[in-house]
Coordinates of C-alpha atoms in Angstrom, one line a residue:
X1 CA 20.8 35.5 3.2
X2 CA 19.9 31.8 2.6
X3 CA 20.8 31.9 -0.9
X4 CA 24.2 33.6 -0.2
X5 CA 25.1 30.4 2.1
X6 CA 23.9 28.3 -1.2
X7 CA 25.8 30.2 -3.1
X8 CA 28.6 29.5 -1.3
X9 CA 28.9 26.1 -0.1
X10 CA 28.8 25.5 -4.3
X11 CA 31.5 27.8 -4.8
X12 CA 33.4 26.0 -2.1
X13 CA 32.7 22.7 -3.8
X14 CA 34.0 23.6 -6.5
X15 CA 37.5 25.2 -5.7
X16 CA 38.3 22.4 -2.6
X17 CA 37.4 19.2 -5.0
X18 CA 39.7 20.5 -8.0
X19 CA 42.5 20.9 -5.7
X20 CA 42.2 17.5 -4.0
X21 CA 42.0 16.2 -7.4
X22 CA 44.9 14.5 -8.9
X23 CA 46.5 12.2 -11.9
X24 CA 48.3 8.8 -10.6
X25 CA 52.2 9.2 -11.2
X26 CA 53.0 6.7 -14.4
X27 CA 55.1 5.0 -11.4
X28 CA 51.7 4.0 -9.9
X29 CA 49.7 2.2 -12.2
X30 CA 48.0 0.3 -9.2
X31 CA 47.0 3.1 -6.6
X32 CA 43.2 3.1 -6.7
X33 CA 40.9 5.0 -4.2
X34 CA 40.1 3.8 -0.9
X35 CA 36.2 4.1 0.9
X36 CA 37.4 5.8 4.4
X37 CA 35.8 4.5 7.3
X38 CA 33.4 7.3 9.7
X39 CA 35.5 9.7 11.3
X40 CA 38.7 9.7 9.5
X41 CA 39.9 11.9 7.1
X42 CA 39.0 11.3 3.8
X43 CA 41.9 10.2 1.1
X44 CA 42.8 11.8 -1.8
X45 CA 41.2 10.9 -4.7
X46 CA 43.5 10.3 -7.8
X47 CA 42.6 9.7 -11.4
X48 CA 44.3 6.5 -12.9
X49 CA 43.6 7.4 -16.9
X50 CA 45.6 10.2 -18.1
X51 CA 42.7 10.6 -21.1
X52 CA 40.5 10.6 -18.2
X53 CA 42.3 13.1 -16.3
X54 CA 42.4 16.1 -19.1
X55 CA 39.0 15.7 -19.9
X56 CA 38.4 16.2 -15.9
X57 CA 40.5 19.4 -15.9
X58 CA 39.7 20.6 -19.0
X59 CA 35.9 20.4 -17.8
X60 CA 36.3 22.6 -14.6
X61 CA 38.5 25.1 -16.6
X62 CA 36.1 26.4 -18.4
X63 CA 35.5 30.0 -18.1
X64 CA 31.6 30.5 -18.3
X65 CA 29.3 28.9 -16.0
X66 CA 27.5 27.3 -19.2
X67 CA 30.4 25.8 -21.0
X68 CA 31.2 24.0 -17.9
X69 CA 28.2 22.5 -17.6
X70 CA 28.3 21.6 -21.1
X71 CA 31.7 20.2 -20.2
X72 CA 31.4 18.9 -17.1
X73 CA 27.9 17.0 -18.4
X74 CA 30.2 15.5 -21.2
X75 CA 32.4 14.4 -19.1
X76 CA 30.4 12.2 -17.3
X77 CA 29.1 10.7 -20.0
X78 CA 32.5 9.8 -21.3
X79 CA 33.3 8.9 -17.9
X80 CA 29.8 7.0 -15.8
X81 CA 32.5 5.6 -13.0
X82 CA 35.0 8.1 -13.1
X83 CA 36.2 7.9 -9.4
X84 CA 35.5 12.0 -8.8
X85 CA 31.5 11.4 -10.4
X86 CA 30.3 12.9 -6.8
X87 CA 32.8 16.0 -7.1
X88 CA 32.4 16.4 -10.7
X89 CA 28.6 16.7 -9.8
X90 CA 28.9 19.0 -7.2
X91 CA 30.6 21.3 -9.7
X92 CA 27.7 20.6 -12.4
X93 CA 25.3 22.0 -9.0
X94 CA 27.5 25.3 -9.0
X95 CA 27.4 25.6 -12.5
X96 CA 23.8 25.6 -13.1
X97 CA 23.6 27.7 -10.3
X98 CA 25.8 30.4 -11.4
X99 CA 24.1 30.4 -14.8
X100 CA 20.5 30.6 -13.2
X101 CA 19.3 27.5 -14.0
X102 CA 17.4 26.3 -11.0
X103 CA 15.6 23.2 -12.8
X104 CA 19.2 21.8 -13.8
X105 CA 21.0 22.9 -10.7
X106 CA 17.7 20.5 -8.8
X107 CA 18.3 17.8 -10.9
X108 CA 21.9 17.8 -10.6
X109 CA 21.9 17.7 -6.9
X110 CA 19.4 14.6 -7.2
X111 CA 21.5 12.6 -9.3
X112 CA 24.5 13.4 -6.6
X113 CA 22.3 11.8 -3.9
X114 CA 22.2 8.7 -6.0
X115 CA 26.0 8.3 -6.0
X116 CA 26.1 9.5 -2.3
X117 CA 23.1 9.8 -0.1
X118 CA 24.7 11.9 2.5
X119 CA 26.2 14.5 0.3
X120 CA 25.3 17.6 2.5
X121 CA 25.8 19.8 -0.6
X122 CA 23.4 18.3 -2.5
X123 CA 20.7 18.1 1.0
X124 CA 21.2 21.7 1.9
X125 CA 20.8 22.9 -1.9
X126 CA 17.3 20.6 -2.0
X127 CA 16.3 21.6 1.6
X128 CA 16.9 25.5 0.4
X129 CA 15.2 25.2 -2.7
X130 CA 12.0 22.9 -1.5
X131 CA 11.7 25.3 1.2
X132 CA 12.0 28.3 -1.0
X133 CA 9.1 26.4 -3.3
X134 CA 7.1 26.3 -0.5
X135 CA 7.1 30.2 0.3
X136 CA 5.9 30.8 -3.4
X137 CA 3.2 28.2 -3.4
X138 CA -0.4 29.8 -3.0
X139 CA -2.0 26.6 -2.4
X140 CA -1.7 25.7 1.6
X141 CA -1.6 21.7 1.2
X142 CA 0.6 22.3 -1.4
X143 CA 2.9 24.4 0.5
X144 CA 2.7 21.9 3.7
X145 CA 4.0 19.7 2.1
X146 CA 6.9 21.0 0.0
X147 CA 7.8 22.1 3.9
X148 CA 7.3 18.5 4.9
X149 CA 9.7 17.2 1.9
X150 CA 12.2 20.6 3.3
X151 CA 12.1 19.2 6.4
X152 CA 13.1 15.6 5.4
X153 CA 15.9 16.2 3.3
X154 CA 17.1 18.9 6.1
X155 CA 16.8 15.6 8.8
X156 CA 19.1 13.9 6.7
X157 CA 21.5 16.8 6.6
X158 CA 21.8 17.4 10.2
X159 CA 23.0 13.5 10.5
X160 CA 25.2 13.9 7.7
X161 CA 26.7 16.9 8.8
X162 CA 27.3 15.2 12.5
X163 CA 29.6 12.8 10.5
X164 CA 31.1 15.5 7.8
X165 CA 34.9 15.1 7.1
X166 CA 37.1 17.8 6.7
X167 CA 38.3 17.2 2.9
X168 CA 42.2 17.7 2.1
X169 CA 43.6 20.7 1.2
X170 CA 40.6 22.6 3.2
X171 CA 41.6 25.3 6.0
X172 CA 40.0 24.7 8.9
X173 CA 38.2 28.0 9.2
X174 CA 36.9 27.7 5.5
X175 CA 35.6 24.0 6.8
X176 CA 33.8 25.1 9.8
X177 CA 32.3 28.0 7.7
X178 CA 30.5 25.6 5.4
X179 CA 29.2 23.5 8.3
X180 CA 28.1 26.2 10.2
X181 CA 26.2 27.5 6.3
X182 CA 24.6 23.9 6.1
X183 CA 23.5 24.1 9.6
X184 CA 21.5 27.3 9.6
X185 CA 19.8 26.1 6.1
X186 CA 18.7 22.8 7.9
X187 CA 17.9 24.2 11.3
X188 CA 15.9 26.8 9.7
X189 CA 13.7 24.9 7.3
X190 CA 13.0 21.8 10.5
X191 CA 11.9 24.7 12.6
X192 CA 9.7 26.5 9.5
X193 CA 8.0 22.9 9.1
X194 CA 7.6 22.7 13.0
X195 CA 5.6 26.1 12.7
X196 CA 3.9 25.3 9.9
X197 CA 2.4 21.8 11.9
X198 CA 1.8 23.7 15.2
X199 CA 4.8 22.3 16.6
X200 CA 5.7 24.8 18.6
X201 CA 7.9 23.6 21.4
X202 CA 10.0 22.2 17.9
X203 CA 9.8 25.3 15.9
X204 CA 11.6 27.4 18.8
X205 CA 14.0 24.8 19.2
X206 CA 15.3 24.6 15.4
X207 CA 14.8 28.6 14.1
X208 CA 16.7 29.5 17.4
X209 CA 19.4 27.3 16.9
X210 CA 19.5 29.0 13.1
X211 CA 19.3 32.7 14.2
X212 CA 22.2 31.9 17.2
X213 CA 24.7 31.3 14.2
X214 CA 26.0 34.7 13.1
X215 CA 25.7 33.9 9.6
X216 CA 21.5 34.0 9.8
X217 CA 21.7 36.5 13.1
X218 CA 20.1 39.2 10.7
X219 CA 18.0 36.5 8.5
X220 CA 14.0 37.7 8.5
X221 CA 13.6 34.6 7.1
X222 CA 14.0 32.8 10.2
X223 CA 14.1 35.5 12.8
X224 CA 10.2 36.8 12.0
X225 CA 8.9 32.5 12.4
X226 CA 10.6 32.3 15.6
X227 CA 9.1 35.0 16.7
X228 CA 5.7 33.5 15.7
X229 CA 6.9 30.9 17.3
X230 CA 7.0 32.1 20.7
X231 CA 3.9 34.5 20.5
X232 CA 1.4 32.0 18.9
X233 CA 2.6 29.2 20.7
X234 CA -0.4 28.0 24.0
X235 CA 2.3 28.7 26.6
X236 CA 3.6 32.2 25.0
X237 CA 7.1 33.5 25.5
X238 CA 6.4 36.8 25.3
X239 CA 10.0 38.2 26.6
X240 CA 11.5 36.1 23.8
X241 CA 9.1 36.6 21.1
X242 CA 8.7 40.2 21.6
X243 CA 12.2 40.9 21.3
X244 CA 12.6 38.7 18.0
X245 CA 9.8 40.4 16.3
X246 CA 11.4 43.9 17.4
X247 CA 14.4 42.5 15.3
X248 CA 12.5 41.5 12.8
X249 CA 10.7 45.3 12.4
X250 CA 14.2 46.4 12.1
X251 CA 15.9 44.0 9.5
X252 CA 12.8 44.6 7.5
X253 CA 13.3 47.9 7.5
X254 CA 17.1 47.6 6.7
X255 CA 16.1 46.0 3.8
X256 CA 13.3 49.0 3.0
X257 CA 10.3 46.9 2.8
X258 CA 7.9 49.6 4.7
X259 CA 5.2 47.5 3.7
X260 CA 6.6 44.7 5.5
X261 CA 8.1 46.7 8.4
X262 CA 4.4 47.7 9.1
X263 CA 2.8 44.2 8.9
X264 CA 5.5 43.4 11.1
X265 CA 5.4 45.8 13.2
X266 CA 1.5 45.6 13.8
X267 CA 1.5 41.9 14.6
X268 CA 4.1 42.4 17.2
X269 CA 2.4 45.8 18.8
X270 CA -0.9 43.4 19.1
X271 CA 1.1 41.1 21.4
X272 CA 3.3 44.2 23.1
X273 CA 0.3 45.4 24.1
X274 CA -1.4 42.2 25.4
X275 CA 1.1 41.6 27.7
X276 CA 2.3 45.3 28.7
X277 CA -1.2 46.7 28.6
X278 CA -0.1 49.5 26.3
X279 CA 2.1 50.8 23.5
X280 CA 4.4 52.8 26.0
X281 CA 7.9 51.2 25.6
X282 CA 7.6 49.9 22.6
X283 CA 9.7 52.5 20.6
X284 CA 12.1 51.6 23.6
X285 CA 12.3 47.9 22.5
X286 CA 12.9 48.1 19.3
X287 CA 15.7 50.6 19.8
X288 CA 17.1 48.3 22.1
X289 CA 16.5 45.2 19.4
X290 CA 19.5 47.2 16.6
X291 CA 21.9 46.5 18.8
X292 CA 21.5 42.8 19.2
X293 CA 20.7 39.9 17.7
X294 CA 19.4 38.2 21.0
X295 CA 17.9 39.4 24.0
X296 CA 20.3 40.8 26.3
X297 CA 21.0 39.5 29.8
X298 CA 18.3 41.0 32.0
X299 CA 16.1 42.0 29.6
X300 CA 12.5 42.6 30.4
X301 CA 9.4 44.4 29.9
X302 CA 6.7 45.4 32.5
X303 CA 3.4 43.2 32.5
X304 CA 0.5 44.4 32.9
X305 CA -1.6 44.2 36.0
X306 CA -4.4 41.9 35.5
X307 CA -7.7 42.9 33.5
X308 CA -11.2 43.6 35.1
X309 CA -13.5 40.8 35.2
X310 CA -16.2 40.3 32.7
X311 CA -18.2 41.7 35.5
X312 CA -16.1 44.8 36.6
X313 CA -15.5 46.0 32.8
X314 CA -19.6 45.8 32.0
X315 CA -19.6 48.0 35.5
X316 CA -16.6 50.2 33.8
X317 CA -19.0 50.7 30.4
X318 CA -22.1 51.7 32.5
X319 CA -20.3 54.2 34.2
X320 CA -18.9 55.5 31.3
X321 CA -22.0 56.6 29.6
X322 CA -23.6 57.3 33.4
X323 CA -26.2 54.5 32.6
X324 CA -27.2 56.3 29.8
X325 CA -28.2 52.5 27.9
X326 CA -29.1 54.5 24.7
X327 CA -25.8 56.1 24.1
X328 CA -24.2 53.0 24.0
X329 CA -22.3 51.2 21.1
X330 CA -24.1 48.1 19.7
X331 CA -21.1 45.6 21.0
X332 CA -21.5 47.4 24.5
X333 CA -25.1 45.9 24.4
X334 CA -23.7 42.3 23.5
X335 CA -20.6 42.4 25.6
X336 CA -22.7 43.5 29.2
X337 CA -25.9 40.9 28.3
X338 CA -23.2 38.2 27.6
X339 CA -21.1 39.4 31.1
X340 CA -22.8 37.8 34.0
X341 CA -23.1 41.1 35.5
X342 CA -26.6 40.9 36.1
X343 CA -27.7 44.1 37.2
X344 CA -26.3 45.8 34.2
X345 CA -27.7 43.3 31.9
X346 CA -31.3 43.9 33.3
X347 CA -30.5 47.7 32.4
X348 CA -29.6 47.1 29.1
X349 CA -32.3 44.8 28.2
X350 CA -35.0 47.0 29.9
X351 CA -33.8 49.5 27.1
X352 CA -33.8 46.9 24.2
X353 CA -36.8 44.9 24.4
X354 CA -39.2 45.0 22.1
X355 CA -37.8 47.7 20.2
X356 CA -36.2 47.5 16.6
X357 CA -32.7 46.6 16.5
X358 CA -30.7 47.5 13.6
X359 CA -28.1 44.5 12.8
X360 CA -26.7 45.0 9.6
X361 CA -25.9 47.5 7.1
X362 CA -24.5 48.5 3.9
X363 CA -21.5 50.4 6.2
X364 CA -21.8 47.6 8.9
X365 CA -21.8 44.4 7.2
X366 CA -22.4 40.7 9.4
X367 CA -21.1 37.5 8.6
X368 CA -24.1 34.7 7.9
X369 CA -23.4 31.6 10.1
X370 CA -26.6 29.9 8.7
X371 CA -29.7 30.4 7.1
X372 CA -32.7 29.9 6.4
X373 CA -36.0 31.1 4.4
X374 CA -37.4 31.8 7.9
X375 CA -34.7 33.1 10.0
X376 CA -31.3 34.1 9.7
X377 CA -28.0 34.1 12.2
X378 CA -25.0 36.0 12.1
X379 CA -22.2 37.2 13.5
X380 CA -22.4 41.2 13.5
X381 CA -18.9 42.4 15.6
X382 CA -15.6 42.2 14.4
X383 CA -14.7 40.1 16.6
X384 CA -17.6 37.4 16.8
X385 CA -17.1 37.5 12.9
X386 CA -13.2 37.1 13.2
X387 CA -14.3 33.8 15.1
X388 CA -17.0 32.6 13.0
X389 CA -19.4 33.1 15.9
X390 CA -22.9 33.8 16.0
X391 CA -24.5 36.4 18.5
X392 CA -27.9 37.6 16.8
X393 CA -30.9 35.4 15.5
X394 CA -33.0 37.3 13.2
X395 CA -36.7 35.2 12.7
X396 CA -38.2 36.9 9.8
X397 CA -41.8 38.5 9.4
X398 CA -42.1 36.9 6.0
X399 CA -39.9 33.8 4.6
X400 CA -37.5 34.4 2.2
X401 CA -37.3 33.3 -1.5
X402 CA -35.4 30.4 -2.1
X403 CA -32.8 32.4 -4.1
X404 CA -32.9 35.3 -1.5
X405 CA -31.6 32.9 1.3
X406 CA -27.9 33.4 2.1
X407 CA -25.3 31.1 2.0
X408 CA -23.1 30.3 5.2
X409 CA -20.0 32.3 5.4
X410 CA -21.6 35.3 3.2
X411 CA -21.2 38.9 3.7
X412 CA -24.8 40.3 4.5
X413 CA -24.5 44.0 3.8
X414 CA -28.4 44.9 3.4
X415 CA -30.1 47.0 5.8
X416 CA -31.6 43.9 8.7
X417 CA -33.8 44.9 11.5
X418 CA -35.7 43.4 13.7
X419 CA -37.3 43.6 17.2
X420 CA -35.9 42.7 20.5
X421 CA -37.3 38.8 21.7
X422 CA -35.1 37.4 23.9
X423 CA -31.1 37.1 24.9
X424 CA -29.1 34.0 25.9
X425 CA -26.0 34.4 27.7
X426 CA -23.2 31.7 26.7
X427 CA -21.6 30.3 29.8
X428 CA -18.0 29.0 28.2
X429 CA -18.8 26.3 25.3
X430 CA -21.6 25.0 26.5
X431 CA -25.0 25.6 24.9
X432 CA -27.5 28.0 27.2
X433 CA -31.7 27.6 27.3
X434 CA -33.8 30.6 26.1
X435 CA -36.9 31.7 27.0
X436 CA -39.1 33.5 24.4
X437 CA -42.3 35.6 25.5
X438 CA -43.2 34.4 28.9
X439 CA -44.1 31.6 30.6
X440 CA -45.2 28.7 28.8
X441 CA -42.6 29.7 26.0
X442 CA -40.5 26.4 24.2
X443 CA -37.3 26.1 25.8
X444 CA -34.5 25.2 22.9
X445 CA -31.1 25.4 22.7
X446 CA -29.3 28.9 21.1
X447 CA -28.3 28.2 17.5
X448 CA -25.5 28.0 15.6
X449 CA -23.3 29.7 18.3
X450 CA -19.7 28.8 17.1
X451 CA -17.5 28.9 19.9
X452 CA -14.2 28.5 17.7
X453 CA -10.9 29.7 19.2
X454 CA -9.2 32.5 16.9
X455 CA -7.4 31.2 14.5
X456 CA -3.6 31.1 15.3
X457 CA -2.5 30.7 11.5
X458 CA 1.0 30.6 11.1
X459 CA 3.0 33.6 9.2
X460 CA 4.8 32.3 6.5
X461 CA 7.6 34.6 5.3
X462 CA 7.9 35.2 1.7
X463 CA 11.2 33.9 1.8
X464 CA 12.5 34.7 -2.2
X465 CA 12.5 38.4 -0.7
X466 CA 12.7 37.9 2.9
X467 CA 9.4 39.2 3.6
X468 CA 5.9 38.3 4.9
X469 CA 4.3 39.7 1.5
X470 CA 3.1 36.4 1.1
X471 CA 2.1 35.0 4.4
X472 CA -1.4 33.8 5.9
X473 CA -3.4 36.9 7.2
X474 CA -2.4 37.2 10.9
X475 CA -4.3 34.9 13.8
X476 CA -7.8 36.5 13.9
X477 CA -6.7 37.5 17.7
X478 CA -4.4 40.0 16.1
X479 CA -7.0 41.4 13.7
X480 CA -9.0 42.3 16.9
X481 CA -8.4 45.8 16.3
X482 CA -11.1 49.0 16.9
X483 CA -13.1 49.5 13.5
X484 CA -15.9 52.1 12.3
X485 CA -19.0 50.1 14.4
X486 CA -22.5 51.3 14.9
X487 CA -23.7 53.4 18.4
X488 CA -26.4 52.5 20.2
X489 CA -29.5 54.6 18.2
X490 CA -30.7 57.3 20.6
X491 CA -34.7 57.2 21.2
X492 CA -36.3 59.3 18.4
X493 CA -34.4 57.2 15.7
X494 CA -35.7 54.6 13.8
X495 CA -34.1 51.7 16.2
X496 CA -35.8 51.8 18.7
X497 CA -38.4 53.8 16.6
X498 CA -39.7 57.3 19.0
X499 CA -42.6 56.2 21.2
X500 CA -42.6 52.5 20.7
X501 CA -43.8 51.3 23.7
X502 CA -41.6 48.1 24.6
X503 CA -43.2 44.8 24.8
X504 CA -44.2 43.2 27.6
X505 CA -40.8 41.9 29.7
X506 CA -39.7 39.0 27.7
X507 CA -38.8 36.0 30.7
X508 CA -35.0 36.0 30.8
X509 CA -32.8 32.7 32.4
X510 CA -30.1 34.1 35.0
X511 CA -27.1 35.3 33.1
X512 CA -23.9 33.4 33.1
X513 CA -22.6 33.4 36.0
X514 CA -20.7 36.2 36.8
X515 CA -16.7 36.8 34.9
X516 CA -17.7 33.7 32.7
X517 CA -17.6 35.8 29.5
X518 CA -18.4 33.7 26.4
X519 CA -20.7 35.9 24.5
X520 CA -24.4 36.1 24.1
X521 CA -26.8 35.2 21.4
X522 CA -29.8 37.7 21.0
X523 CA -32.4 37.1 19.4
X524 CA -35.0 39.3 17.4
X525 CA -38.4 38.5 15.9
X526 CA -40.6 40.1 12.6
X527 CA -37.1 40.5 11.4
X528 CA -37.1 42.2 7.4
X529 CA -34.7 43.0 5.2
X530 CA -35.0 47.3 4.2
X531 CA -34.7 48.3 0.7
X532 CA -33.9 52.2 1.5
X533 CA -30.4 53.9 1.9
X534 CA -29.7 53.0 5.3
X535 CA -29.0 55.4 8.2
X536 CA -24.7 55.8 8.4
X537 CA -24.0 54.5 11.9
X538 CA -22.1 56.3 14.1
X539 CA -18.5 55.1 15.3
X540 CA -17.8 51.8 17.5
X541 CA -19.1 48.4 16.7
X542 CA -16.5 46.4 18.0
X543 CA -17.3 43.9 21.0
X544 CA -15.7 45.3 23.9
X545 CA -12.5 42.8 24.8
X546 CA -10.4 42.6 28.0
X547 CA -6.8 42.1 27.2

């Protein structure tokens, strides 16, 4: 879409300037060409040399795109101060752009800002193609700030345009269609930038101004960022988020991208659910989103009622398996000792101590937060890896070889067990005190527990082909989805091995206090590493999340 309204604001340069364009009468060997003040219309520009004047027409005649750049390149060699050099390089833009030569087409449009700073051809053709750069640049710093340079030359546009002149011989409605082009490219590239920085409040304001013009109504280029926009943003606009990324499901699959469509369609599900509690409706929605390109007057979509407490759900889970702690999934465990629902907690941990835990496995990989040749911590749910987060300590029986120690950030995929020590509930950020074995045990501070936020990374579309084939992964909240995890090992398996007697009660601090769920860090001791085929874990590994 953007590079149609390119396209065509060249196209337009080039036909309005060689009709304005005129020799002096012999009678009129004076005239010359007046500077027009702000806000009146501009003169007509006349050509005093009659030499001067053929090789100017002769130039824009030419019949391929490459002769008249050959021509037109001439020309202003011949000519350094003809008096049309600005028009006769707008021309030379929409002949290297009509013969494909992007590098030329750039270059031209840079030498036309040295004759006229404000030439809004030459800032919407630099915003398009810096911004278009940017989309195809794999290197994020890189890409920043190709959007940052965008963004600049798109400021300039938008005061340019505020003080664009109709030019002579121009209809009106052919006039307001190239503003209204120029626009859209600058309002969409400020509000990509804006997204791109966080800037959220700045980013709705510019891609909604772009999408409201008719031209860029059915643009996924700018429709699927504002949608990010509003659901990414710390004060979310679902209503009006929701309903742009219904649109942008459907242009995507007008243009049949499936592969898109179903990105699409999956990050905007995540937050359809969040905030309706469900997927009933949704089909609804984005039947509703083909027949508009904005939300409609009234529209809405039912909230859901407010989640159980931290508390309530670890009540919910009990209940589910009657009390049954062994039958369990492993991010149950986690999610009811980090709850601050004591009474549960004590259940669970009256099954778990002492006993060998299973953490990680060839099918149920962690994430290593740090390590060293005596213990090791990771993050072993989806999403306390998503996060970066650390919820299990692992203090090994023997020390590790130097080279054996894993790095931070690793996959650890071999088979890690160890037994049942201790459990610190995180209240918020802050760090909690552990108790190991009793009285008289150290008191220290849990490690390495990463409280991070979830990423909110910003989708990029891949805007060459109007698609988000090249955008960041999705925020890590949006990747929170259920995945193959590991059950709760019934007694009789190796974790907890049959007929291990626990330990004696390790001393536990009060749990956090109650709906303060921030996690848990639990910690095992004579941790090892198993070189056998480890046992395939049954389903559900996932830490339990209210939404």
């Amino acid at each position: 879409m953007k590079k149609l309204l390119v396209t065509s604001l060249l196209a337009f340069a080039t036909c309005a300037y060689a009709q304005g364009t005129q020799q002096t009468p012999a009678t009129q060997p004076g005239q010359t060409t007046t500077a027009q003040p702000a806000g009146t219309q501009p003169q007509q520009k006349t050509i005093k040399d009659p030499a001067e004047y053929n090789a100017y027409m002769s130039a824009t005649s030419q019949s391929t795109p490459a002769a008249k750049a050959q021509a037109l390149e001439a020309f202003l060699q011949q000519y350094p101060n003809t008096v049309v050099k600005e028009e006769t390089l707008e021309q030379l833009m929409g002949a290297y752009q009509a013969a494909g030569d992007a590098a030329k087409m750039t270059d031209a449009a840079n030498r036309l800002l040295q004759v006229n700073p404000n030439n809004i051809r030459a800032l919407a053709l630099l915003t398009y193609s810096r911004r278009l750069q940017a989309a195809q640049q794999t290197n994020p710093q890189q890409a920043a700030s190709m959007y940052a340079e965008a963004a600049q030359f798109a400021q300039r546009g938008l005061q340019a345009a505020d003080a664009m002149q109709k030019p002579s011989g121009v209809s009106d409605a052919d006039f307001q269609k190239l503003k209204t082009g120029v626009l859209t490219i600058f309002n969409g590239s400020l509000g990509m930038d804006a997204l791109q920085r966080k800037d959220y409040a700045n980013a709705q304001k510019y891609l909604l101004a772009a999408v409201r013009e008719p031209a860029d109504a059915n643009n996924l280029q700018d429709v699927y960022p504002l949608a990010t926009a509003y659901l990414q943003a710390p004060q979310k606009d679902y209503l009006n988020g929701l309903w742009y990324a219904a649109r942008a499901v459907d242009l995507a699959g007008q243009m049949n991208n499936a592969a898109a469509q179903q990105q699409i369609n999956q990050f905007a599900l995540y937050y359809y659910k969040k905030y309706h509690g469900g997927e009933d409706g949704w089909q609804q929605v984005l039947q509703q989103a083909q027949t508009s390109p904005n939300p409609p007057e009234g529209f809405t979509i039912a909230k859901a009622p407010p989640p159980p407490t931290p508390c309530q759900f670890a009540d919910q889970i009990m209940q589910k398996y009657n009390n049954d702690v062994s039958q369990m999934a492993y991010g149950d465990w986690l999610f009811i000792l980090g709850s601050g629902n004591q009474k549960d907690a004590d259940a669970v941990w009256n099954f778990l101590n002492g006993k060998l835990i299973p953490v990680t496995s060839p099918e149920h990989p962690g994430k290593v937060i740090s390590a060293t040749a005596e213990q090791i911590v990771l993050a072993t749910t989806d999403d306390d890896i998503q996060e970066n987060k650390a919820d299990v300590t692992v203090k090994l029986a023997t020390p590790l070889a130097a080279s054996k120690v894993p790095q931070a950030g690793a996959t650890y995929n071999q088979k890690l067990i160890g037994k049942a020590a201790s459990y610190t509930p995180i209240p918020g950020n802050s760090a909690a005190t552990q108790t190991e074995g009793g009285a008289g045990a150290d008191q220290t501070t849990s490690p390495s527990t990463q409280q991070s936020s979830p990423q909110q990374q910003t989708p990029t579309t891949s805007e060459q082909q109007a698609t988000p084939a090249q955008q960041q992964a999705p925020p890590a909240e949006q990747q929170q989805q259920p995945a193959a995890g590991q059950q709760a090992p019934a007694a009789g398996q190796q974790a907890p091995a049959a007929g291990q007697q626990p330990a004696a009660a390790a001393q536990q601090p009060a749990a956090a206090p109650c709906n303060s769920n921030a996690g848990v860090m639990l910690t095992l001791t004579d941790g090892k590493v198993e070189g056998a085929p480890a046992r395939k874990a049954p389903p559900h590994r996932t830490t339990r999340r209210r939404h």
